[in-house]
JSON list of C-alpha atoms in Angstrom, two decimals:
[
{"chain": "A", "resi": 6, "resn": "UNK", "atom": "CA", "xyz": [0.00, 0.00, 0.00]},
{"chain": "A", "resi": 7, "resn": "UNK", "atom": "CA", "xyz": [1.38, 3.12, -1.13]},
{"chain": "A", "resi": 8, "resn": "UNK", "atom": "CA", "xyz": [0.79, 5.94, 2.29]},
{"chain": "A", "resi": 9, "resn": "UNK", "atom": "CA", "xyz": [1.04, 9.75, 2.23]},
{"chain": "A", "resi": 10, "resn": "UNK", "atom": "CA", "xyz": [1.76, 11.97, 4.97]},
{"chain": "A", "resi": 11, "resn": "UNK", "atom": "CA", "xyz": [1.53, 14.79, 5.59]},
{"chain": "A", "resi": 12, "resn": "UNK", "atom": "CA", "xyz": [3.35, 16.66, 8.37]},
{"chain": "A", "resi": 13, "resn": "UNK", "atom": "CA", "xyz": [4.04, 20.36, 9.06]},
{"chain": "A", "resi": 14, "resn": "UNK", "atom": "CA", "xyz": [7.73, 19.51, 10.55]},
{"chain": "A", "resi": 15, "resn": "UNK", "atom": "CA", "xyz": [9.52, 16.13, 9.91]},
{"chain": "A", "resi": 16, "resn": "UNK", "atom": "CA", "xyz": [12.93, 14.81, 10.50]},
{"chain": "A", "resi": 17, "resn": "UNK", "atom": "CA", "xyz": [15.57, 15.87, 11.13]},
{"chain": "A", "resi": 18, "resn": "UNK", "atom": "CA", "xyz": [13.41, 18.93, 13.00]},
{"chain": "A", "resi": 19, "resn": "UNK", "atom": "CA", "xyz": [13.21, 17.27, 16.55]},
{"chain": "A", "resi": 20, "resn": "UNK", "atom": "CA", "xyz": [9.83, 17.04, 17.75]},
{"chain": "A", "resi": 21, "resn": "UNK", "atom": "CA", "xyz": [6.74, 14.81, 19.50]},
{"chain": "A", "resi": 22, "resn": "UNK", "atom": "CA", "xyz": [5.08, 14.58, 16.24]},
{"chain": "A", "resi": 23, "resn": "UNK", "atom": "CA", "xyz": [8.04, 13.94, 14.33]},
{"chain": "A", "resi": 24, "resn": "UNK", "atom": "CA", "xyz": [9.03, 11.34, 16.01]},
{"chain": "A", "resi": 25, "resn": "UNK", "atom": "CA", "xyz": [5.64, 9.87, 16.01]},
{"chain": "A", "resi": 26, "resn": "UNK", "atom": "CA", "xyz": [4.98, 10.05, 12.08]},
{"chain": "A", "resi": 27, "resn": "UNK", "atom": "CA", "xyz": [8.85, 8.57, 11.61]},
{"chain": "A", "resi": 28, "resn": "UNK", "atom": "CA", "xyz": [8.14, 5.87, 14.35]},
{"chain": "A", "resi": 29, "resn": "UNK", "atom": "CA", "xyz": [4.89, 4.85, 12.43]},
{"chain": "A", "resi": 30, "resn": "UNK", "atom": "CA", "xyz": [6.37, 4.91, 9.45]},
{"chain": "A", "resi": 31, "resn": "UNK", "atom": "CA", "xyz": [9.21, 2.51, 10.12]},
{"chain": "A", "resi": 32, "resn": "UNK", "atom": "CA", "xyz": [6.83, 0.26, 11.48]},
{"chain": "A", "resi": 33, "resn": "UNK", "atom": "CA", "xyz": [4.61, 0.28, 8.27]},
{"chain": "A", "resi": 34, "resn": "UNK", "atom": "CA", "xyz": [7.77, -0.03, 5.81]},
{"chain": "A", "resi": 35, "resn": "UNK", "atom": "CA", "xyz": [8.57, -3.22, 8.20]},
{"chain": "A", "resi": 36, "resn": "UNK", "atom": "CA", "xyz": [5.09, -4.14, 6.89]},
{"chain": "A", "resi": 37, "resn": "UNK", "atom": "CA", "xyz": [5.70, -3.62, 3.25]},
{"chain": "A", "resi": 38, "resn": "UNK", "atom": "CA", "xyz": [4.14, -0.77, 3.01]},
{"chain": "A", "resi": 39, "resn": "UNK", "atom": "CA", "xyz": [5.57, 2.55, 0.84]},
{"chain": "A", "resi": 40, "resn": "UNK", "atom": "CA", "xyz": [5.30, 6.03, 3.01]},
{"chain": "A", "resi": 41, "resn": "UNK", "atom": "CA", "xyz": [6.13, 9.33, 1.87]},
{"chain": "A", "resi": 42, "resn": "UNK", "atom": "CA", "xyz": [5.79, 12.72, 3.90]},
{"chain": "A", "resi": 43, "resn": "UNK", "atom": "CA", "xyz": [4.90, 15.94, 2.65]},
{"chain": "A", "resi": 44, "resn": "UNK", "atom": "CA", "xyz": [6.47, 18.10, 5.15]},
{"chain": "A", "resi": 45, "resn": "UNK", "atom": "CA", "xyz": [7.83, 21.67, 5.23]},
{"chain": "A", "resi": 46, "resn": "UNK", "atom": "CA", "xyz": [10.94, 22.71, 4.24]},
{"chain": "A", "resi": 47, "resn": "UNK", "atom": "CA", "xyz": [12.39, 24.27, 8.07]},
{"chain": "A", "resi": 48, "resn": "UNK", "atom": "CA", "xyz": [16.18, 24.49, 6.58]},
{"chain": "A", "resi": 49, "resn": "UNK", "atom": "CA", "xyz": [17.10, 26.14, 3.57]},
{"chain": "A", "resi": 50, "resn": "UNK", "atom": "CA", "xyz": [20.34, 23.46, 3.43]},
{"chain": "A", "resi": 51, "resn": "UNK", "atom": "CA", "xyz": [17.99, 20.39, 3.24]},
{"chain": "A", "resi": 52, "resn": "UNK", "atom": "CA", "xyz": [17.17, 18.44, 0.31]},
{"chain": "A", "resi": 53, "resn": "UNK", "atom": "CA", "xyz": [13.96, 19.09, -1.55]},
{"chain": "A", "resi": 54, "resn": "UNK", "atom": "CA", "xyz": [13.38, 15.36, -1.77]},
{"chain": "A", "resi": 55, "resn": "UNK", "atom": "CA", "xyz": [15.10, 12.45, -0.40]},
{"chain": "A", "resi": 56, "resn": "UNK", "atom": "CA", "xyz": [14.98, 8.98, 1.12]},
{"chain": "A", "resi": 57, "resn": "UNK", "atom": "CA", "xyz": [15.90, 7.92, 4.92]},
{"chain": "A", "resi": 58, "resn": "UNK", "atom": "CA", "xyz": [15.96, 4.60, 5.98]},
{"chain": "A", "resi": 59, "resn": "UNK", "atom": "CA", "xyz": [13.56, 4.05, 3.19]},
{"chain": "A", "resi": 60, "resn": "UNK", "atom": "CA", "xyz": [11.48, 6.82, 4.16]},
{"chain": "A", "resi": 61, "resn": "UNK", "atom": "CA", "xyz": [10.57, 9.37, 1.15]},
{"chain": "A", "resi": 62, "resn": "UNK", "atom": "CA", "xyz": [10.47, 13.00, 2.31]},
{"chain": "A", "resi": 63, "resn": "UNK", "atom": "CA", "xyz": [9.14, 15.29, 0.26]},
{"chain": "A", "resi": 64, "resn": "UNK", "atom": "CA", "xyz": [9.66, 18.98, 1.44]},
{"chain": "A", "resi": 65, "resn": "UNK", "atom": "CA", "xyz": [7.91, 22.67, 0.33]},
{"chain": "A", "resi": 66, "resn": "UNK", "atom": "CA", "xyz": [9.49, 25.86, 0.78]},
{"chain": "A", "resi": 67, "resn": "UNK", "atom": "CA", "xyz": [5.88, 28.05, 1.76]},
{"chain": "A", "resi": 68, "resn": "UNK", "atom": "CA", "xyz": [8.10, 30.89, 3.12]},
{"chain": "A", "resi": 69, "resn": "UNK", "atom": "CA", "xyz": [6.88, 33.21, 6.10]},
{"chain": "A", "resi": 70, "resn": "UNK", "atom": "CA", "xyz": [4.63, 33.32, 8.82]},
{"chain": "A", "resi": 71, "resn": "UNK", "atom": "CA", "xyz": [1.85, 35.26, 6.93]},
{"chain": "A", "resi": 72, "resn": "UNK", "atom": "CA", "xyz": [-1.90, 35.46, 6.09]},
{"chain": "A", "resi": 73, "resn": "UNK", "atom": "CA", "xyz": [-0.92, 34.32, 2.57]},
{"chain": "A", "resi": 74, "resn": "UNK", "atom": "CA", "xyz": [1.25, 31.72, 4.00]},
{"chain": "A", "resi": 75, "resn": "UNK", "atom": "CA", "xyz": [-1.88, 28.97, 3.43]},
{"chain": "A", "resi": 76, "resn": "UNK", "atom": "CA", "xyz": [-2.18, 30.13, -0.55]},
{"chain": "A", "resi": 77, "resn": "UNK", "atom": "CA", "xyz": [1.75, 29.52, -0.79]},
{"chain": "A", "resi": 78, "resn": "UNK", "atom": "CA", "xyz": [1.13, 25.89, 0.72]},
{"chain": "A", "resi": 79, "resn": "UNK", "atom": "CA", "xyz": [-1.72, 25.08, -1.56]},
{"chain": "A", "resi": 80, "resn": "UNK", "atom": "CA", "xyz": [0.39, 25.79, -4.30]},
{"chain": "A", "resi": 81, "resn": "UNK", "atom": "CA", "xyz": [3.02, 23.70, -3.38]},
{"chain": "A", "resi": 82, "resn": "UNK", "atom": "CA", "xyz": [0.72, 20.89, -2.74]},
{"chain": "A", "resi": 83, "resn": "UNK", "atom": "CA", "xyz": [-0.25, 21.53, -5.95]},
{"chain": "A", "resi": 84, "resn": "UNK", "atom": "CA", "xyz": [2.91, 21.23, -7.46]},
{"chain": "A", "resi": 85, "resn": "UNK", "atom": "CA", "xyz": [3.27, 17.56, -5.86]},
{"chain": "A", "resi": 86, "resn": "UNK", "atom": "CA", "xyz": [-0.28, 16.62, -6.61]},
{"chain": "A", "resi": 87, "resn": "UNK", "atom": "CA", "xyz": [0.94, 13.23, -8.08]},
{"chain": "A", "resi": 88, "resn": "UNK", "atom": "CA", "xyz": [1.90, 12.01, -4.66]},
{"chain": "A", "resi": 89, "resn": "UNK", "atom": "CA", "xyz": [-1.79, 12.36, -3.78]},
{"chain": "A", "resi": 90, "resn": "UNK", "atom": "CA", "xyz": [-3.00, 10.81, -7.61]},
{"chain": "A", "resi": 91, "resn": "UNK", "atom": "CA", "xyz": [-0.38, 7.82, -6.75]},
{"chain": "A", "resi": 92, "resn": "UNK", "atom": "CA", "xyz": [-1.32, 7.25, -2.54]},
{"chain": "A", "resi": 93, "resn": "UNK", "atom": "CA", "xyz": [-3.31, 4.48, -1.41]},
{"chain": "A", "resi": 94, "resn": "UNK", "atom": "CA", "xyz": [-4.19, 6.29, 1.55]},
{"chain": "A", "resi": 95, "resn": "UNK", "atom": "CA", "xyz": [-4.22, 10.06, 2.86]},
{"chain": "A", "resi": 96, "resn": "UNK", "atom": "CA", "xyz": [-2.85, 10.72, 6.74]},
{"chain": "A", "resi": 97, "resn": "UNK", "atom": "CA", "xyz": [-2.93, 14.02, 7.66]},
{"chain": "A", "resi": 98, "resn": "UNK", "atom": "CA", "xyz": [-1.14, 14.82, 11.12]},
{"chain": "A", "resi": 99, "resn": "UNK", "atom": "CA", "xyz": [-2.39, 18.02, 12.79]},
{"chain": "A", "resi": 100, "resn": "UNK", "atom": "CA", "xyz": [-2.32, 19.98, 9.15]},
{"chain": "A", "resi": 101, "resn": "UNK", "atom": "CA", "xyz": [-5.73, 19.07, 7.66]},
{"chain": "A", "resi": 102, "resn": "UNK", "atom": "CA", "xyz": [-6.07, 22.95, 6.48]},
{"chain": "A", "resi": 103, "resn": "UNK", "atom": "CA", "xyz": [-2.61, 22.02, 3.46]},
{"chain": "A", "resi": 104, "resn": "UNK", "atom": "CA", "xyz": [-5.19, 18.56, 2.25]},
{"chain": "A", "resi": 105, "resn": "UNK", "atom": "CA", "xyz": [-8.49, 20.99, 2.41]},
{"chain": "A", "resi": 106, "resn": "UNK", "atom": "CA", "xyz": [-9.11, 22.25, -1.38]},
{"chain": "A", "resi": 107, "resn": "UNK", "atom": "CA", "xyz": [-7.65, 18.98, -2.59]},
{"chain": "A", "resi": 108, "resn": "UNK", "atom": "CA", "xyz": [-10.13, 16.73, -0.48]},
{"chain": "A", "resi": 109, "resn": "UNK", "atom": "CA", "xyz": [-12.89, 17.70, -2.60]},
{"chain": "A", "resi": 110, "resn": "UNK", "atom": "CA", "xyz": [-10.12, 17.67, -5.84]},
{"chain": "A", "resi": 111, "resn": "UNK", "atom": "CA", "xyz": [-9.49, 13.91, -4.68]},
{"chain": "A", "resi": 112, "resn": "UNK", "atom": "CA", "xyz": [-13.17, 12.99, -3.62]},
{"chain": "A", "resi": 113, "resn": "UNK", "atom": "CA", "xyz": [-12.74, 9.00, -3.49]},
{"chain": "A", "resi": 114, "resn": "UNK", "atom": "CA", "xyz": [-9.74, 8.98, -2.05]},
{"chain": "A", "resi": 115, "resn": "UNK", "atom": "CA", "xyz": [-9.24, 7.19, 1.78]},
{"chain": "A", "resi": 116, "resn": "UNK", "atom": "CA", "xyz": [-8.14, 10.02, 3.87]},
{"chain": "A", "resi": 117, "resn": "UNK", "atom": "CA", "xyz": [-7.82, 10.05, 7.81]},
{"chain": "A", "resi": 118, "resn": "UNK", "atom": "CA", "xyz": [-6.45, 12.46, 10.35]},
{"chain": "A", "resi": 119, "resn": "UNK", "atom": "CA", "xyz": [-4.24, 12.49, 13.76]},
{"chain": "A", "resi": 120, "resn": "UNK", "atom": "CA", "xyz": [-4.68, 15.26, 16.07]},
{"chain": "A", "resi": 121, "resn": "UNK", "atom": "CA", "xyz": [-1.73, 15.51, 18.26]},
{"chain": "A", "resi": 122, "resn": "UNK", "atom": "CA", "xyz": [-2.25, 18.41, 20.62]},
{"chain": "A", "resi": 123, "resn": "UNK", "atom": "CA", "xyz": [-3.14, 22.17, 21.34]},
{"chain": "A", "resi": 124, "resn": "UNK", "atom": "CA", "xyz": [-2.04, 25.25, 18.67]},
{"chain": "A", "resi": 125, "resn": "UNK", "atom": "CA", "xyz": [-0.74, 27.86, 20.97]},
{"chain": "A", "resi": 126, "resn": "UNK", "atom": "CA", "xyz": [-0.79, 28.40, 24.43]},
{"chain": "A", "resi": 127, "resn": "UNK", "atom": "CA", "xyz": [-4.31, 28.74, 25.34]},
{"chain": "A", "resi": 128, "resn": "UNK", "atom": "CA", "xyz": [-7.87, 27.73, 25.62]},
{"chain": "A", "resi": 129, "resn": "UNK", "atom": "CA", "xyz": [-8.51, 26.35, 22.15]},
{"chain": "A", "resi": 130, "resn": "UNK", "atom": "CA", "xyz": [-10.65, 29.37, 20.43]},
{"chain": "A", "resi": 131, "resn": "UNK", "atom": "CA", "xyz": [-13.82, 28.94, 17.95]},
{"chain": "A", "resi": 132, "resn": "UNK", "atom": "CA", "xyz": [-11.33, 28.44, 15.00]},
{"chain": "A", "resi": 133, "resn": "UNK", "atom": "CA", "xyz": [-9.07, 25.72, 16.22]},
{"chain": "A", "resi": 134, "resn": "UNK", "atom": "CA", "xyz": [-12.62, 24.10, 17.40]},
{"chain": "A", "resi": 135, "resn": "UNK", "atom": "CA", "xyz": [-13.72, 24.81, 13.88]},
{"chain": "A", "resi": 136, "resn": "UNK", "atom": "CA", "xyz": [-11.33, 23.17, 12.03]},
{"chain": "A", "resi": 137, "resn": "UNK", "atom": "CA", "xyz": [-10.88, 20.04, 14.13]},
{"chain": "A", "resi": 138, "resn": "UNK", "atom": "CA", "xyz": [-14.44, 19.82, 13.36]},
{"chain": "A", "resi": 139, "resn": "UNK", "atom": "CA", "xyz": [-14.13, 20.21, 9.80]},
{"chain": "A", "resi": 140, "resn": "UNK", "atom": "CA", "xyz": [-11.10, 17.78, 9.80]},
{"chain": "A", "resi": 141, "resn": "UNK", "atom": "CA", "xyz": [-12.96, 15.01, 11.52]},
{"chain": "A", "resi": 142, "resn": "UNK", "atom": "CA", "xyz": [-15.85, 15.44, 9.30]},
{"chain": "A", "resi": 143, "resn": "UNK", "atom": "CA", "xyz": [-14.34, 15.36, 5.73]},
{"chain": "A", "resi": 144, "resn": "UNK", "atom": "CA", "xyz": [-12.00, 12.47, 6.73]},
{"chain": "A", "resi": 145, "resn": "UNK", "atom": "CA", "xyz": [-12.73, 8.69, 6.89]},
{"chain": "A", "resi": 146, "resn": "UNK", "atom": "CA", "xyz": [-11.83, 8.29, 10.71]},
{"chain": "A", "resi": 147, "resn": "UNK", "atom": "CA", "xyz": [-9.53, 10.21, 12.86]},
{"chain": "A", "resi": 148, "resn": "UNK", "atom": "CA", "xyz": [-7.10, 9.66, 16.09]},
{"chain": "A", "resi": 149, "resn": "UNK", "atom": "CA", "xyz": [-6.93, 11.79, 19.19]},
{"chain": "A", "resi": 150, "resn": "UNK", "atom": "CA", "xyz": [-3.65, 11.70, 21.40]},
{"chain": "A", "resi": 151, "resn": "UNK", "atom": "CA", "xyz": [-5.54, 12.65, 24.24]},
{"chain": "A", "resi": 152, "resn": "UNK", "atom": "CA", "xyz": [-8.61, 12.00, 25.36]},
{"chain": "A", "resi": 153, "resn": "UNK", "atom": "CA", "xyz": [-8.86, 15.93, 26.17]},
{"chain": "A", "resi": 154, "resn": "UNK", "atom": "CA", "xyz": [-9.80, 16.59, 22.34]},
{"chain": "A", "resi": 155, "resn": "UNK", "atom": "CA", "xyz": [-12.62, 15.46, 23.21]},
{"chain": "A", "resi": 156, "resn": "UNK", "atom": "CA", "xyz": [-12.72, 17.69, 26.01]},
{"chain": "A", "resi": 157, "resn": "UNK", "atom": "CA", "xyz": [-11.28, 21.38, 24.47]},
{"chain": "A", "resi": 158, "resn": "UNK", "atom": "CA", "xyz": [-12.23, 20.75, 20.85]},
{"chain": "A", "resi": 159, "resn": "UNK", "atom": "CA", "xyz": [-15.34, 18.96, 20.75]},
{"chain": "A", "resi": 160, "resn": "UNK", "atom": "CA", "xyz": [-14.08, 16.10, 18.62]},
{"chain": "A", "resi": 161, "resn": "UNK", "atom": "CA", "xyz": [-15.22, 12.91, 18.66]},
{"chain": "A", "resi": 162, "resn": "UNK", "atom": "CA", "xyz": [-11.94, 10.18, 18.48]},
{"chain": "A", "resi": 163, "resn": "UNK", "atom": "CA", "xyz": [-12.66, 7.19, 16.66]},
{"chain": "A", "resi": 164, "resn": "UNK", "atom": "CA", "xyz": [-9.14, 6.19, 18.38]},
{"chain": "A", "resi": 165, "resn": "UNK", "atom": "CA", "xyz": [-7.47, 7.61, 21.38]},
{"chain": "A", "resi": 166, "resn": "UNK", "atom": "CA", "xyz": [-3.68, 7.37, 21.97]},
{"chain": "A", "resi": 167, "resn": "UNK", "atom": "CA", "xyz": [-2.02, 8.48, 24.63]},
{"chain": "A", "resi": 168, "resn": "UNK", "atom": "CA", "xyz": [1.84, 8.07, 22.52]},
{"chain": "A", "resi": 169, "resn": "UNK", "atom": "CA", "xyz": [4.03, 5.64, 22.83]},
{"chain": "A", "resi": 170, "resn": "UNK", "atom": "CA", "xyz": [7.44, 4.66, 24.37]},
{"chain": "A", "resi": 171, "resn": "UNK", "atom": "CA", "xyz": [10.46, 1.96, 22.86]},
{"chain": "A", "resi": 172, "resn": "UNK", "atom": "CA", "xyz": [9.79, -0.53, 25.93]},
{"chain": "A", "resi": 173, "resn": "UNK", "atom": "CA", "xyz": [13.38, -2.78, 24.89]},
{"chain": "A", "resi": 174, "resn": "UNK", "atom": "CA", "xyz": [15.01, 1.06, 26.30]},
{"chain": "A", "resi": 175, "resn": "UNK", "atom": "CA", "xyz": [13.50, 1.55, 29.63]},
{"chain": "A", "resi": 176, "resn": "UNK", "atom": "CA", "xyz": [15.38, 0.37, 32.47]},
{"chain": "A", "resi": 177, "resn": "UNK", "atom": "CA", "xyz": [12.64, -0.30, 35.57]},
{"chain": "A", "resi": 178, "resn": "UNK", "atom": "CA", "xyz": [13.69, 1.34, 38.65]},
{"chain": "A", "resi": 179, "resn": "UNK", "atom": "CA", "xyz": [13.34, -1.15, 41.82]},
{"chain": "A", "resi": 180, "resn": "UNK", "atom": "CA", "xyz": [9.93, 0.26, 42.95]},
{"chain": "A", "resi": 181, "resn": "UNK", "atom": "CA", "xyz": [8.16, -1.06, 39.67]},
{"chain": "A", "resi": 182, "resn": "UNK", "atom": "CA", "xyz": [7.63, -4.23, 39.31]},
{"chain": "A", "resi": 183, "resn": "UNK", "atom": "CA", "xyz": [5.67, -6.41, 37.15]},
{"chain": "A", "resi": 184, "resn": "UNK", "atom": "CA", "xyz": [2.36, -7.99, 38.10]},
{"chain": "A", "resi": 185, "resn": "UNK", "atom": "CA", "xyz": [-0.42, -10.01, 35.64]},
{"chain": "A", "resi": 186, "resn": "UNK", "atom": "CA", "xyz": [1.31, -8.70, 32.61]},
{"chain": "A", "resi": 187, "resn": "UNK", "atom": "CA", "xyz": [1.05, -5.15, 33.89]},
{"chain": "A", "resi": 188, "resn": "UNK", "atom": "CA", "xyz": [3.13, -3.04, 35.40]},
{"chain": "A", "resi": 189, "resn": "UNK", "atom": "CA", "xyz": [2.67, -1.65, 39.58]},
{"chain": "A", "resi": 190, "resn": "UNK", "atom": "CA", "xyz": [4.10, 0.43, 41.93]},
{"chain": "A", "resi": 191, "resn": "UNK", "atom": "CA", "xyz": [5.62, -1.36, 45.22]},
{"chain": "A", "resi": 192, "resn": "UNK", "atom": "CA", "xyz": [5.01, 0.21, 48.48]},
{"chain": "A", "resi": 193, "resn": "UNK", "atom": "CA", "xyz": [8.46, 0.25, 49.67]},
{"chain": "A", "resi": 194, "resn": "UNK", "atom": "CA", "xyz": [11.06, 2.88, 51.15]},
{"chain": "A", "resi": 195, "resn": "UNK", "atom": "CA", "xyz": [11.59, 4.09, 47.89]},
{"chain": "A", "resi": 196, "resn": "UNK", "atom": "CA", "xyz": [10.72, 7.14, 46.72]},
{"chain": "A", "resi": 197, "resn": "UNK", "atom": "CA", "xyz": [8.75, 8.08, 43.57]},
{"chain": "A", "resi": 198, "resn": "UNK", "atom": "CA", "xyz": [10.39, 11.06, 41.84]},
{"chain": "A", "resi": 199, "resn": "UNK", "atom": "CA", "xyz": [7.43, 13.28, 39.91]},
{"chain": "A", "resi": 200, "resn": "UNK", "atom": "CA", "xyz": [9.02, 16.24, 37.69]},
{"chain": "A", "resi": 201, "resn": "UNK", "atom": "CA", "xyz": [6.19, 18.70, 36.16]},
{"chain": "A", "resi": 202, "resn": "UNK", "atom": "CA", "xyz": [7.61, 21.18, 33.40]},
{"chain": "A", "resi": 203, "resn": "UNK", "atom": "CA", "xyz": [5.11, 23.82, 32.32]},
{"chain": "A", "resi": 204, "resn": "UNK", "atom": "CA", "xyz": [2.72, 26.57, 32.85]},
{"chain": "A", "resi": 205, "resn": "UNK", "atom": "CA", "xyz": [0.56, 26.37, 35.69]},
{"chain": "A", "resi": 206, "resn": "UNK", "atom": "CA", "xyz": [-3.15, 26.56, 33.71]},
{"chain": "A", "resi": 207, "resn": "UNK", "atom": "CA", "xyz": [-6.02, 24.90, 33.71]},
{"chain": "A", "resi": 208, "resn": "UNK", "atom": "CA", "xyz": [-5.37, 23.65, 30.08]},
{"chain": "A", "resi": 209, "resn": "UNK", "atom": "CA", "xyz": [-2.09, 22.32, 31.38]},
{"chain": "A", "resi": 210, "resn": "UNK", "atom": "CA", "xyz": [-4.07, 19.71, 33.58]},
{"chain": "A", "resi": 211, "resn": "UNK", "atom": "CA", "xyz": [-1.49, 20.27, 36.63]},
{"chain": "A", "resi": 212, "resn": "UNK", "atom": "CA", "xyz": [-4.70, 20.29, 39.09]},
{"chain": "A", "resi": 213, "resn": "UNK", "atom": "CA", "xyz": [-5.38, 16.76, 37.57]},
{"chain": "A", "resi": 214, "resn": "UNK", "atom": "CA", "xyz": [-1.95, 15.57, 38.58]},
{"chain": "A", "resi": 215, "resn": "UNK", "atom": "CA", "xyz": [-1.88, 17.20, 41.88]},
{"chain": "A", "resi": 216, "resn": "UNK", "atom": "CA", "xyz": [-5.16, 15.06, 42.79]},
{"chain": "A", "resi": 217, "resn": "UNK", "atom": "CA", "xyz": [-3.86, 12.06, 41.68]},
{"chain": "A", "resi": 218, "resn": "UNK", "atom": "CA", "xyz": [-0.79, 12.60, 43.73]},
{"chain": "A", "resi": 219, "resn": "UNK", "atom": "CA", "xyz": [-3.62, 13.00, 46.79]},
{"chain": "A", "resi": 220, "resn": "UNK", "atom": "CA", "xyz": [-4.93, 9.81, 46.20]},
{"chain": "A", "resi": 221, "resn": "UNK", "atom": "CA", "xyz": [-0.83, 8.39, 46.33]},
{"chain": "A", "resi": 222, "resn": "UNK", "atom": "CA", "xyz": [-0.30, 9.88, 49.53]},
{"chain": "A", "resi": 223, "resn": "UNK", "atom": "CA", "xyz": [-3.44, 8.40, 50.62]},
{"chain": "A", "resi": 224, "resn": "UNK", "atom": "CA", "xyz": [-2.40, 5.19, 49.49]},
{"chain": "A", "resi": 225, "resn": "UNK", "atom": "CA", "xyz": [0.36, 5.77, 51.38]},
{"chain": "A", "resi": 226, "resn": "UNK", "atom": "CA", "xyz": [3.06, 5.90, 48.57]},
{"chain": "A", "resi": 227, "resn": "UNK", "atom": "CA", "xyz": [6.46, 7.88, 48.77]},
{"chain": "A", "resi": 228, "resn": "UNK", "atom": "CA", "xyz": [6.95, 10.55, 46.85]},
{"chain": "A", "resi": 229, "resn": "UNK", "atom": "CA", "xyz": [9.05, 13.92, 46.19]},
{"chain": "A", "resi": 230, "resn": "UNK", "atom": "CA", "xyz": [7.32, 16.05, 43.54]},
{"chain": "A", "resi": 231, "resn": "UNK", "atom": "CA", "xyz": [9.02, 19.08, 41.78]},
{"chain": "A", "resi": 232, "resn": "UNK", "atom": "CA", "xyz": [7.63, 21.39, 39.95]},
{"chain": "A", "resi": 233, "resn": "UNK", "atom": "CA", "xyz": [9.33, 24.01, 37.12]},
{"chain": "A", "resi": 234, "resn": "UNK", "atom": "CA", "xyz": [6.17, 26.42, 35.82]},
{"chain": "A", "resi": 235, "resn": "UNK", "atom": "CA", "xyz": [4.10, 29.29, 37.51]},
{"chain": "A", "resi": 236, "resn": "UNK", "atom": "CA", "xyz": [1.07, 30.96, 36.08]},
{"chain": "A", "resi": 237, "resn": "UNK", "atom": "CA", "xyz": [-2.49, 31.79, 37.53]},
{"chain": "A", "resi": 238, "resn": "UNK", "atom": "CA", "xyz": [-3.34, 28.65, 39.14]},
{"chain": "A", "resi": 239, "resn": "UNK", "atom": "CA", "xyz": [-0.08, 28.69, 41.41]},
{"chain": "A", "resi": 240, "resn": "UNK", "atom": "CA", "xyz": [-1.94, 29.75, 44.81]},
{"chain": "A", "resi": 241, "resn": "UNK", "atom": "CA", "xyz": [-4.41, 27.04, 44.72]},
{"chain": "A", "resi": 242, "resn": "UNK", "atom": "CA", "xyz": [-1.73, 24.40, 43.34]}
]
């Protein structure tokens, strides 16, 4: 099966959703699959096209941050319409707005759609409810990673992820251990070590994990918990 992607920022631009869409696709080349990703050109010193570890990267140069930016993208989509004429299947990560004119250009064709987090920094606003709402209509099925799409955008997951880790990597500190093919925490002397990185906003979800740290204590687990952020919800955290 031949699989398009599309993908605002791809390798070798470090990022959760780059990772994600090059993790997939190594799996799915395993498979015998083909996958290319349409992605944006970040660095004027990278190829326009290329192939890593099988993966074939096509990039587009849209220029600026501007209200014509979107028309600049269409036309480069444009440009590489073939890779849509010659896909199998349509997967559109986050970007559904750079697919929109051509979904109707390309009615038959099997398109889905992974929505991988917030834009911005706050509340999600009419538009970004808009066009998650548009996105999950005009596509054959879409994933969430996060069940609090559901929540903030009003979508409705046919799938929710919560992302995914390389389990051969992780080294299991003494306090974990495993239990009915699952993994626990031991109530020992050991201490749990909780890090939280980010603003301090209800979007955020830090009340969420503070309350869920409650019910630890309760349980009479051993924990330190630091926390790196402030914002308006620091007095009642």
């Amino acid at each position: 099966m031949n699989i398009l992607f599309f993908s605002r920022l791809f390798y070798p631009h470090i990022g959760g959703v780059e990772k994600h869409v090059e993790r997939i696709s190594l799996e799915l080349i395993k498979k015998n699959h083909e996958v290319t990703v349409l992605t944006e050109k970040f660095d004027n010193k990278l190829s326009s096209s290329e192939v890593i570890n099988k993966i074939s990267i096509t990039r587009i140069n849209p220029g600026g941050n501007d209200w014509f930016k979107k028309f600049r993208i269409w036309k480069n989509v444009w440009k590489n319409r073939k890779l849509i004429a010659d896909a199998d299947v349509i997967h559109v990560h986050d970007v559904f707005f750079w697919y929109l004119p051509f979904r109707f250009l390309f009615w038959k064709k099997k398109v889905y759609v992974t929505f991988h987090g917030y834009e911005g920094d706050s509340i999600p606003g009419l538009k970004a409810k808009l066009m998650h709402k548009i996105a999950e209509k005009l596509s054959r099925g879409n994933i969430c990673v996060g069940d609090f799409l559901e929540k903030w955008y009003g979508t409705k997951p046919d799938y929710v992820t919560y992302g995914a880790v390389e389990v051969s990597s992780i080294k299991y500190p003494s306090f974990v251990k495993a239990s009915a093919g699952r993994q626990v925490l031991s109530k020992n002397k050991n201490k749990l070590k909780f890090l939280f990185i980010g603003r301090l906003e209800e979007e955020t979800g830090v009340m969420e994990y503070l309350k869920t740290l409650v019910l630890l204590k309760k349980d009479r687990y051993k924990f330190k918990l630091t926390v790196l952020g402030d914002g308006s919800l620091r007095k009642k955290a």
